[in-house]
Amino acid sequence: MDDDGTRGVRGSSADRVPGPALPPPPTTPPRVPAPAAGPRPAATPVEQRPARPGSASPAGQPVPGAPVDAWLRTPRPPQEPGVWRYGYTPPPPEEPEGVSNRSLLVGALISLLSALLLWSLWRNGYLPYRLVPLKLFTPGEWWNPGTSGGPRTIEGSDALTVYEAILFGLLAYGCGRIGNFSELFRRHVADRGQPFLALAAAAAAGLTQLLVWKEALPVVRPVLVLVASVAGGEIYQSQTVVNVIYAGIAAAVLYPFARLGRWRELIAARRGTAAPAPDGTAAAPAAATSADQWPELRTAGWTDAADTLTAEVRTGRMNDVDVARLRHAWALATRRPDRLAPLAEAVLRTGGAAALHPSGHRDLPRRGARHDVLTGQVRIGRCADDPHNPYVRRGTGLALEPALLGTSLLAVGPPGAGKTARLIRPVVEALALRALAGQAAVLAVGGAGAPLGPDDAFDVVVRLGHPGSAHDIDLYGGTTDPDEAAAVLAEGLVGDVGSLDSRRAATVLAQLLGPYRAAHGHFPSVPELRELLDGTPAALAGLRTSLEAAGHHAMLRELDARSRQAGGPGDPAPALADRVALLDRPAFTGFFATGPDARPFSLRALGQHPLRVRVDLPERGHAEASRLLTRLLLAQFTAITAARTDTTLFACLVLDDATHAVTAETVRGIRRLRSVNAGAVLALRTVDDVPETLHTPLLGAVGCTAAFSGITTWDGKRFAEAWGKEWVETREVAQHTVFADQPFTRALHALRKLVTGKAVTTDAVTVRQVERERWSASELAYAVPAGHAVIRLATVEGEHAPPLLVHLEG
């Protein structure tokens, strides 16, 4: 086949970073692209939404063309797993379940009418002994004889005036508390906000002033009496003093309404000035070592480098990826003191372009999700306002980060549920940004045409079966150990065959791979491996001749053992040959090459370099071969990451379709990933795409699970069992008919039944604690709306969040 000179040069070994040569640093840094257009949820008080200009955008990344200093100073408080931390503010305390508006209005009206009736009875003298408390504390000569005798002197009249004012104030206070006027005011006036609040308070203040000066409310005369008793009656001879007293009364009546209506805040907002904080404290100025001034460099004594980066940040010559990359580079350099000086010199020389990614890129060509590169979070949705979600999580953003992906994630949903667009691609995008910051390596595997990102967002793009692919895949994982290569290859070839022991298959492969490598210095290509597994006499004879000529007697014994076992009962060689034949197709000619001239891409490079790799599989024409390769890549990834010694780089494998890719061995490998700073993201259409014996082990191996809308009740049952149960309080109400004994009561009950059509009943309420599933199978199948998913998260440290209903934003 004419391969245009591409055969034998695809890929890279683990010791060399694949991709183009390093370009010279750009003269101007790239701008952070705006997030993809799309519907955004309405703002809630749970998250801060910084406003432009000069602040971070709601997407958790700097506004295009604006400095990143405000974005860098935005608080990111530690929160529960999965909470979008950028600009997070906690929600207000949960309010207890209140009475209905109807009950509230009726109660306030009854309280008001009762108070008016009581005050009318008081003023008209229908309440007995109403003056007894006052006569006990005043001289007797002020009053007429008898318990109902009124005042005899002017002093008694003044005392009665003050006494009535005090009783009126107590009556008004009691009426307000009993009628719950504060809650009524909050619901129907304060919650409407300005300017309705200020206008309603002004109307109430005007009505109150009218009633006060008309002396319908006992305010003016009691105040005048008290002033005269303290300062003497001669004070009223001065009109100025009288005017001052009247002005004080008017101001005192107006002040509570000004506080309720928040007139001061409204006036300050109209004038464009901020009102002071309620506690009288002003916002503190930024500290001299705020985040945008690189305090870690100043603390270490590199003030010049810190000043350079501060100027780069404030003038907009750095983006968020630059900040994350340089912070990570400095953290690594502090562990190796010999790297501090070169890094500081590079910062002084190139500014924000120091410590660049090997590709020379400083950002992705475009972003489709909302990222906070500083924390590594990618926002995938918002927790719905649903009773299943805890109150503190309702309305908060849900985000994924390496601390969560390190426990691996399993997403299950039917086609069209949004797994790729709303979960897989944002995760790949976030890991690619983290790779540009030197903190992660990502391998994204999907079918050809899967929207995992543009080609220029990756360092290595492998298009299996496409003649224009610049890279290839190493079937043997880049290892030189025949036993290790045989174990991983056997898992990829026949790991899904339940009737075949993968260990026996690995033994068969090792009996052929070892002798072939000893004879030729490399592992066999796909056609050669197929001939050896088929037991072709010419291939075996040629291999034997090469071993005899080189004197590899141990390998000759391995080959003889293979010859004796060939054709026996339960020999896995025919099954292995059939699976290898799936790769020995004309479409794959030029791929999976071996030998000294072949340089396929090895997954071992993921553990050494912050690479962004995408593998496109030919799912349409070669579905079975694509599943085999997916299974092989998963087996290689788990084996390679578990064996690496340097775990500072987070490595993640993302499978857009993991159908028939999960085996018993890979499940055990996934369970080990969290201890080596690695993770896997697996997407399935249904759990039945995994062998039934692995349903429980797989759900137990992953820490994060996502059930998308549209799953079946069978899948829902498995998730419900994996998520466990919780204690909830239930209320059972039983209605019992009331039987009256008295004739008058029976007549009332009969009249009520005639009017309402229902018998008189009484409710018996039983409250108890029961254990129920967090989400039942039926709820997962039928109660999850379109565009939503139920997601359960856990971190590598052991923290976990309950299953949350999330509205996915894409």
mmCIF file of N, CA and C in Angstrom, residues 315-417:
data_model
loop_
_atom_site.group_PDB
_atom_site.id
_atom_site.type_symbol
_atom_site.label_atom_id
_atom_site.label_comp_id
_atom_site.label_asym_id
_atom_site.label_seq_id
_atom_site.Cartn_x
_atom_site.Cartn_y
_atom_site.Cartn_z
ATOM 1 N N THR A 315 -1.671 44.260 33.310
ATOM 2 C CA THR A 315 -1.751 44.850 31.972
ATOM 3 C C THR A 315 -2.415 43.920 30.966
ATOM 4 N N GLY A 316 -2.875 42.754 31.412
ATOM 5 C CA GLY A 316 -3.609 41.861 30.535
ATOM 6 C C GLY A 316 -2.748 41.047 29.599
ATOM 7 N N ARG A 317 -1.454 40.915 29.855
ATOM 8 C CA ARG A 317 -0.585 40.132 28.991
ATOM 9 C C ARG A 317 -0.502 38.671 29.421
ATOM 10 N N MET A 318 -1.271 38.291 30.443
ATOM 11 C CA MET A 318 -1.334 36.898 30.896
ATOM 12 C C MET A 318 -2.787 36.460 30.934
ATOM 13 N N ASN A 319 -3.016 35.186 30.677
ATOM 14 C CA ASN A 319 -4.354 34.638 30.828
ATOM 15 C C ASN A 319 -4.393 33.682 32.013
ATOM 16 N N ASP A 320 -5.535 33.069 32.229
ATOM 17 C CA ASP A 320 -5.688 32.221 33.405
ATOM 18 C C ASP A 320 -4.811 30.976 33.327
ATOM 19 N N VAL A 321 -4.584 30.453 32.125
ATOM 20 C CA VAL A 321 -3.714 29.275 31.996
ATOM 21 C C VAL A 321 -2.277 29.633 32.358
ATOM 22 N N ASP A 322 -1.832 30.829 31.972
ATOM 23 C CA ASP A 322 -0.483 31.265 32.344
ATOM 24 C C ASP A 322 -0.323 31.320 33.857
ATOM 25 N N VAL A 323 -1.336 31.847 34.533
ATOM 26 C CA VAL A 323 -1.258 31.955 35.992
ATOM 27 C C VAL A 323 -1.156 30.565 36.613
ATOM 28 N N ALA A 324 -2.013 29.640 36.188
ATOM 29 C CA ALA A 324 -1.989 28.289 36.752
ATOM 30 C C ALA A 324 -0.680 27.583 36.422
ATOM 31 N N ARG A 325 -0.168 27.783 35.200
ATOM 32 C CA ARG A 325 1.069 27.104 34.805
ATOM 33 C C ARG A 325 2.260 27.604 35.620
ATOM 34 N N LEU A 326 2.361 28.914 35.788
ATOM 35 C CA LEU A 326 3.503 29.459 36.528
ATOM 36 C C LEU A 326 3.405 29.135 38.014
ATOM 37 N N ARG A 327 2.204 29.109 38.557
ATOM 38 C CA ARG A 327 2.074 28.705 39.963
ATOM 39 C C ARG A 327 2.529 27.265 40.150
ATOM 40 N N HIS A 328 2.104 26.395 39.231
ATOM 41 C CA HIS A 328 2.513 24.994 39.331
ATOM 42 C C HIS A 328 4.016 24.855 39.127
ATOM 43 N N ALA A 329 4.569 25.585 38.178
ATOM 44 C CA ALA A 329 6.012 25.516 37.953
ATOM 45 C C ALA A 329 6.790 25.980 39.181
ATOM 46 N N TRP A 330 6.295 27.027 39.833
ATOM 47 C CA TRP A 330 6.976 27.492 41.038
ATOM 48 C C TRP A 330 6.873 26.458 42.161
ATOM 49 N N ALA A 331 5.705 25.814 42.294
ATOM 50 C CA ALA A 331 5.555 24.790 43.328
ATOM 51 C C ALA A 331 6.506 23.625 43.089
ATOM 52 N N LEU A 332 6.706 23.234 41.821
ATOM 53 C CA LEU A 332 7.659 22.165 41.520
ATOM 54 C C LEU A 332 9.088 22.615 41.756
ATOM 55 N N ALA A 333 9.381 23.883 41.444
ATOM 56 C CA ALA A 333 10.752 24.373 41.606
ATOM 57 C C ALA A 333 11.147 24.458 43.073
ATOM 58 N N THR A 334 10.182 24.720 43.950
ATOM 59 C CA THR A 334 10.522 24.792 45.372
ATOM 60 C C THR A 334 10.985 23.448 45.922
ATOM 61 N N ARG A 335 10.586 22.348 45.256
ATOM 62 C CA ARG A 335 11.053 21.033 45.690
ATOM 63 C C ARG A 335 12.465 20.746 45.182
ATOM 64 N N ARG A 336 12.856 21.454 44.135
ATOM 65 C CA ARG A 336 14.211 21.326 43.586
ATOM 66 C C ARG A 336 14.841 22.703 43.577
ATOM 67 N N PRO A 337 15.539 23.094 44.636
ATOM 68 C CA PRO A 337 16.071 24.469 44.720
ATOM 69 C C PRO A 337 16.939 24.872 43.534
ATOM 70 N N ASP A 338 17.544 23.887 42.851
ATOM 71 C CA ASP A 338 18.396 24.246 41.719
ATOM 72 C C ASP A 338 17.592 24.771 40.530
ATOM 73 N N ARG A 339 16.254 24.597 40.560
ATOM 74 C CA ARG A 339 15.414 25.077 39.458
ATOM 75 C C ARG A 339 14.848 26.468 39.714
ATOM 76 N N LEU A 340 15.006 26.971 40.919
ATOM 77 C CA LEU A 340 14.405 28.266 41.240
ATOM 78 C C LEU A 340 15.036 29.403 40.432
ATOM 79 N N ALA A 341 16.349 29.439 40.396
ATOM 80 C CA ALA A 341 17.022 30.522 39.678
ATOM 81 C C ALA A 341 16.719 30.501 38.177
ATOM 82 N N PRO A 342 16.786 29.344 37.489
ATOM 83 C CA PRO A 342 16.417 29.350 36.062
ATOM 84 C C PRO A 342 14.972 29.780 35.810
ATOM 85 N N LEU A 343 14.072 29.377 36.693
ATOM 86 C CA LEU A 343 12.678 29.782 36.507
ATOM 87 C C LEU A 343 12.524 31.286 36.692
ATOM 88 N N ALA A 344 13.166 31.838 37.714
ATOM 89 C CA ALA A 344 13.084 33.286 37.930
ATOM 90 C C ALA A 344 13.694 34.055 36.765
ATOM 91 N N GLU A 345 14.808 33.558 36.220
ATOM 92 C CA GLU A 345 15.413 34.228 35.063
ATOM 93 C C GLU A 345 14.491 34.153 33.846
ATOM 94 N N ALA A 346 13.820 33.007 33.675
ATOM 95 C CA ALA A 346 12.895 32.883 32.544
ATOM 96 C C ALA A 346 11.715 33.841 32.700
ATOM 97 N N VAL A 347 11.255 34.034 33.928
ATOM 98 C CA VAL A 347 10.162 34.976 34.167
ATOM 99 C C VAL A 347 10.614 36.392 33.852
ATOM 100 N N LEU A 348 11.813 36.759 34.273
ATOM 101 C CA LEU A 348 12.303 38.104 33.998
ATOM 102 C C LEU A 348 12.510 38.326 32.495
ATOM 103 N N ARG A 349 12.824 37.252 31.777
ATOM 104 C CA ARG A 349 13.120 37.383 30.354
ATOM 105 C C ARG A 349 11.858 37.348 29.502
ATOM 106 N N THR A 350 10.929 36.441 29.803
ATOM 107 C CA THR A 350 9.757 36.249 28.930
ATOM 108 C C THR A 350 8.438 36.542 29.627
ATOM 109 N N GLY A 351 8.456 36.855 30.900
ATOM 110 C CA GLY A 351 7.208 37.186 31.592
ATOM 111 C C GLY A 351 6.270 36.004 31.684
ATOM 112 N N GLY A 352 5.024 36.213 31.262
ATOM 113 C CA GLY A 352 4.024 35.157 31.361
ATOM 114 C C GLY A 352 4.249 34.001 30.424
ATOM 115 N N ALA A 353 5.180 34.092 29.484
ATOM 116 C CA ALA A 353 5.470 33.000 28.559
ATOM 117 C C ALA A 353 6.515 32.040 29.097
ATOM 118 N N ALA A 354 6.917 32.186 30.357
ATOM 119 C CA ALA A 354 7.910 31.289 30.937
ATOM 120 C C ALA A 354 7.276 29.927 31.219
ATOM 121 N N ALA A 355 8.139 28.907 31.226
ATOM 122 C CA ALA A 355 7.729 27.531 31.553
ATOM 123 C C ALA A 355 6.577 27.077 30.673
ATOM 124 N N LEU A 356 6.674 27.326 29.381
ATOM 125 C CA LEU A 356 5.602 26.978 28.454
ATOM 126 C C LEU A 356 5.430 25.473 28.330
ATOM 127 N N HIS A 357 4.230 25.075 27.933
ATOM 128 C CA HIS A 357 3.944 23.686 27.597
ATOM 129 C C HIS A 357 4.802 23.287 26.401
ATOM 130 N N PRO A 358 5.223 22.019 26.301
ATOM 131 C CA PRO A 358 6.082 21.623 25.159
ATOM 132 C C PRO A 358 5.497 21.966 23.800
ATOM 133 N N SER A 359 4.199 22.049 23.667
ATOM 134 C CA SER A 359 3.599 22.411 22.385
ATOM 135 C C SER A 359 3.746 23.891 22.064
ATOM 136 N N GLY A 360 4.078 24.713 23.051
ATOM 137 C CA GLY A 360 4.156 26.147 22.853
ATOM 138 C C GLY A 360 2.832 26.862 22.970
ATOM 139 N N HIS A 361 1.749 26.133 23.224
ATOM 140 C CA HIS A 361 0.423 26.736 23.333
ATOM 141 C C HIS A 361 0.198 27.280 24.742
ATOM 142 N N ARG A 362 -0.530 28.384 24.800
ATOM 143 C CA ARG A 362 -0.856 28.989 26.090
ATOM 144 C C ARG A 362 -2.354 28.946 26.388
ATOM 145 N N ASP A 363 -3.112 28.402 25.475
ATOM 146 C CA ASP A 363 -4.550 28.270 25.694
ATOM 147 C C ASP A 363 -5.117 27.363 24.614
ATOM 148 N N LEU A 364 -6.331 26.896 24.832
ATOM 149 C CA LEU A 364 -7.034 26.125 23.813
ATOM 150 C C LEU A 364 -7.570 27.061 22.737
ATOM 151 N N PRO A 365 -7.757 26.552 21.534
ATOM 152 C CA PRO A 365 -8.276 27.435 20.469
ATOM 153 C C PRO A 365 -9.651 27.993 20.790
ATOM 154 N N ARG A 366 -10.480 27.234 21.505
ATOM 155 C CA ARG A 366 -11.785 27.727 21.947
ATOM 156 C C ARG A 366 -12.267 26.855 23.095
ATOM 157 N N ARG A 367 -13.133 27.439 23.886
ATOM 158 C CA ARG A 367 -13.680 26.747 25.047
ATOM 159 C C ARG A 367 -15.192 26.662 24.913
ATOM 160 N N GLY A 368 -15.728 25.514 25.275
ATOM 161 C CA GLY A 368 -17.165 25.329 25.230
ATOM 162 C C GLY A 368 -17.793 25.163 26.584
ATOM 163 N N ALA A 369 -16.999 25.146 27.649
ATOM 164 C CA ALA A 369 -17.507 24.964 29.007
ATOM 165 C C ALA A 369 -16.977 26.074 29.890
ATOM 166 N N ARG A 370 -17.412 26.086 31.126
ATOM 167 C CA ARG A 370 -17.034 27.123 32.077
ATOM 168 C C ARG A 370 -15.960 26.558 33.006
ATOM 169 N N HIS A 371 -14.805 27.183 33.004
ATOM 170 C CA HIS A 371 -13.638 26.645 33.701
ATOM 171 C C HIS A 371 -13.123 27.635 34.734
ATOM 172 N N ASP A 372 -12.526 27.079 35.775
ATOM 173 C CA ASP A 372 -11.708 27.835 36.713
ATOM 174 C C ASP A 372 -10.371 27.124 36.781
ATOM 175 N N VAL A 373 -9.445 27.559 35.947
ATOM 176 C CA VAL A 373 -8.179 26.848 35.803
ATOM 177 C C VAL A 373 -7.380 26.860 37.092
ATOM 178 N N LEU A 374 -7.605 27.847 37.933
ATOM 179 C CA LEU A 374 -6.836 27.951 39.167
ATOM 180 C C LEU A 374 -7.117 26.765 40.089
ATOM 181 N N THR A 375 -8.357 26.304 40.130
ATOM 182 C CA THR A 375 -8.721 25.145 40.955
ATOM 183 C C THR A 375 -8.873 23.876 40.142
ATOM 184 N N GLY A 376 -8.809 23.989 38.805
ATOM 185 C CA GLY A 376 -8.981 22.821 37.961
ATOM 186 C C GLY A 376 -10.419 22.390 37.799
ATOM 187 N N GLN A 377 -11.369 23.227 38.168
ATOM 188 C CA GLN A 377 -12.775 22.843 38.103
ATOM 189 C C GLN A 377 -13.366 23.188 36.736
ATOM 190 N N VAL A 378 -14.311 22.372 36.317
ATOM 191 C CA VAL A 378 -15.121 22.643 35.139
ATOM 192 C C VAL A 378 -16.574 22.499 35.562
ATOM 193 N N ARG A 379 -17.341 23.522 35.305
ATOM 194 C CA ARG A 379 -18.738 23.522 35.724
ATOM 195 C C ARG A 379 -19.579 22.798 34.673
ATOM 196 N N ILE A 380 -20.346 21.815 35.114
ATOM 197 C CA ILE A 380 -21.162 21.032 34.187
ATOM 198 C C ILE A 380 -22.643 21.261 34.399
ATOM 199 N N GLY A 381 -23.039 21.998 35.417
ATOM 200 C CA GLY A 381 -24.461 22.236 35.613
ATOM 201 C C GLY A 381 -24.750 22.895 36.938
ATOM 202 N N ARG A 382 -26.046 22.955 37.243
ATOM 203 C CA ARG A 382 -26.525 23.576 38.476
ATOM 204 C C ARG A 382 -27.458 22.609 39.184
ATOM 205 N N CYS A 383 -27.279 22.459 40.482
ATOM 206 C CA CYS A 383 -28.147 21.578 41.260
ATOM 207 C C CYS A 383 -29.574 22.123 41.243
ATOM 208 N N ALA A 384 -30.509 21.258 40.930
ATOM 209 C CA ALA A 384 -31.895 21.683 40.791
ATOM 210 C C ALA A 384 -32.514 21.937 42.155
ATOM 211 N N ASP A 385 -33.553 22.758 42.143
ATOM 212 C CA ASP A 385 -34.321 23.028 43.361
ATOM 213 C C ASP A 385 -35.329 21.894 43.527
ATOM 214 N N ASP A 386 -34.844 20.788 44.051
ATOM 215 C CA ASP A 386 -35.640 19.565 44.150
ATOM 216 C C ASP A 386 -35.555 19.037 45.571
ATOM 217 N N PRO A 387 -36.636 18.450 46.088
ATOM 218 C CA PRO A 387 -36.586 17.920 47.472
ATOM 219 C C PRO A 387 -35.517 16.858 47.673
ATOM 220 N N HIS A 388 -35.107 16.161 46.610
ATOM 221 C CA HIS A 388 -34.053 15.158 46.770
ATOM 222 C C HIS A 388 -32.711 15.794 47.115
ATOM 223 N N ASN A 389 -32.482 17.042 46.701
ATOM 224 C CA ASN A 389 -31.220 17.726 46.958
ATOM 225 C C ASN A 389 -31.250 18.399 48.319
ATOM 226 N N PRO A 390 -30.169 18.334 49.079
ATOM 227 C CA PRO A 390 -30.119 19.089 50.344
ATOM 228 C C PRO A 390 -30.292 20.579 50.096
ATOM 229 N N TYR A 391 -30.820 21.281 51.078
ATOM 230 C CA TYR A 391 -31.109 22.698 50.895
ATOM 231 C C TYR A 391 -29.856 23.494 50.543
ATOM 232 N N VAL A 392 -28.715 23.173 51.172
ATOM 233 C CA VAL A 392 -27.497 23.952 50.932
ATOM 234 C C VAL A 392 -26.941 23.738 49.531
ATOM 235 N N ARG A 393 -27.370 22.696 48.834
ATOM 236 C CA ARG A 393 -26.864 22.442 47.488
ATOM 237 C C ARG A 393 -27.814 22.931 46.399
ATOM 238 N N ARG A 394 -29.022 23.300 46.751
ATOM 239 C CA ARG A 394 -29.974 23.733 45.732
ATOM 240 C C ARG A 394 -29.541 25.076 45.146
ATOM 241 N N GLY A 395 -29.430 25.114 43.842
ATOM 242 C CA GLY A 395 -29.027 26.331 43.165
ATOM 243 C C GLY A 395 -27.531 26.524 43.050
ATOM 244 N N THR A 396 -26.723 25.687 43.670
ATOM 245 C CA THR A 396 -25.274 25.831 43.563
ATOM 246 C C THR A 396 -24.775 25.176 42.284
ATOM 247 N N GLY A 397 -23.664 25.660 41.776
ATOM 248 C CA GLY A 397 -23.070 25.058 40.595
ATOM 249 C C GLY A 397 -22.395 23.746 40.938
ATOM 250 N N LEU A 398 -22.450 22.802 40.014
ATOM 251 C CA LEU A 398 -21.780 21.510 40.188
ATOM 252 C C LEU A 398 -20.585 21.456 39.253
ATOM 253 N N ALA A 399 -19.428 21.100 39.800
ATOM 254 C CA ALA A 399 -18.188 21.107 39.029
ATOM 255 C C ALA A 399 -17.415 19.831 39.283
ATOM 256 N N LEU A 400 -16.620 19.452 38.305
ATOM 257 C CA LEU A 400 -15.722 18.306 38.412
ATOM 258 C C LEU A 400 -14.288 18.805 38.435
ATOM 259 N N GLU A 401 -13.432 18.060 39.117
ATOM 260 C CA GLU A 401 -12.032 18.428 39.250
ATOM 261 C C GLU A 401 -11.212 17.152 39.431
ATOM 262 N N PRO A 402 -9.882 17.230 39.332
ATOM 263 C CA PRO A 402 -9.064 16.025 39.466
ATOM 264 C C PRO A 402 -9.262 15.284 40.783
ATOM 265 N N ALA A 403 -9.561 16.000 41.870
ATOM 266 C CA ALA A 403 -9.791 15.316 43.145
ATOM 267 C C ALA A 403 -10.990 14.386 43.069
ATOM 268 N N LEU A 404 -11.942 14.685 42.194
ATOM 269 C CA LEU A 404 -13.105 13.819 42.000
ATOM 270 C C LEU A 404 -12.841 12.784 40.914
ATOM 271 N N LEU A 405 -12.246 13.222 39.807
ATOM 272 C CA LEU A 405 -11.967 12.289 38.724
ATOM 273 C C LEU A 405 -10.942 11.243 39.132
ATOM 274 N N GLY A 406 -10.167 11.508 40.176
ATOM 275 C CA GLY A 406 -9.209 10.519 40.655
ATOM 276 C C GLY A 406 -9.870 9.276 41.202
ATOM 277 N N THR A 407 -11.150 9.346 41.539
ATOM 278 C CA THR A 407 -11.884 8.154 41.970
ATOM 279 C C THR A 407 -12.570 7.467 40.799
ATOM 280 N N SER A 408 -12.427 8.016 39.580
ATOM 281 C CA SER A 408 -13.042 7.535 38.347
ATOM 282 C C SER A 408 -14.529 7.841 38.330
ATOM 283 N N LEU A 409 -15.053 7.953 37.124
ATOM 284 C CA LEU A 409 -16.445 8.349 36.934
ATOM 285 C C LEU A 409 -17.099 7.435 35.914
ATOM 286 N N LEU A 410 -18.312 7.000 36.227
ATOM 287 C CA LEU A 410 -19.115 6.170 35.335
ATOM 288 C C LEU A 410 -20.386 6.920 35.008
ATOM 289 N N ALA A 411 -20.618 7.188 33.726
ATOM 290 C CA ALA A 411 -21.812 7.898 33.259
ATOM 291 C C ALA A 411 -22.636 6.954 32.404
ATOM 292 N N VAL A 412 -23.914 6.820 32.732
ATOM 293 C CA VAL A 412 -24.808 5.902 32.034
ATOM 294 C C VAL A 412 -26.012 6.695 31.547
ATOM 295 N N GLY A 413 -26.325 6.556 30.281
ATOM 296 C CA GLY A 413 -27.488 7.229 29.713
ATOM 297 C C GLY A 413 -27.704 6.790 28.290
ATOM 298 N N PRO A 414 -28.930 6.811 27.819
ATOM 299 C CA PRO A 414 -29.212 6.382 26.446
ATOM 300 C C PRO A 414 -28.632 7.362 25.437
ATOM 301 N N PRO A 415 -28.560 6.965 24.165
ATOM 302 C CA PRO A 415 -28.092 7.917 23.137
ATOM 303 C C PRO A 415 -28.973 9.151 23.106
ATOM 304 N N GLY A 416 -28.348 10.315 22.981
ATOM 305 C CA GLY A 416 -29.072 11.569 22.966
ATOM 306 C C GLY A 416 -29.299 12.184 24.320
ATOM 307 N N ALA A 417 -28.863 11.520 25.389
ATOM 308 C CA ALA A 417 -29.048 12.069 26.733
ATOM 309 C C ALA A 417 -28.077 13.201 27.037
#
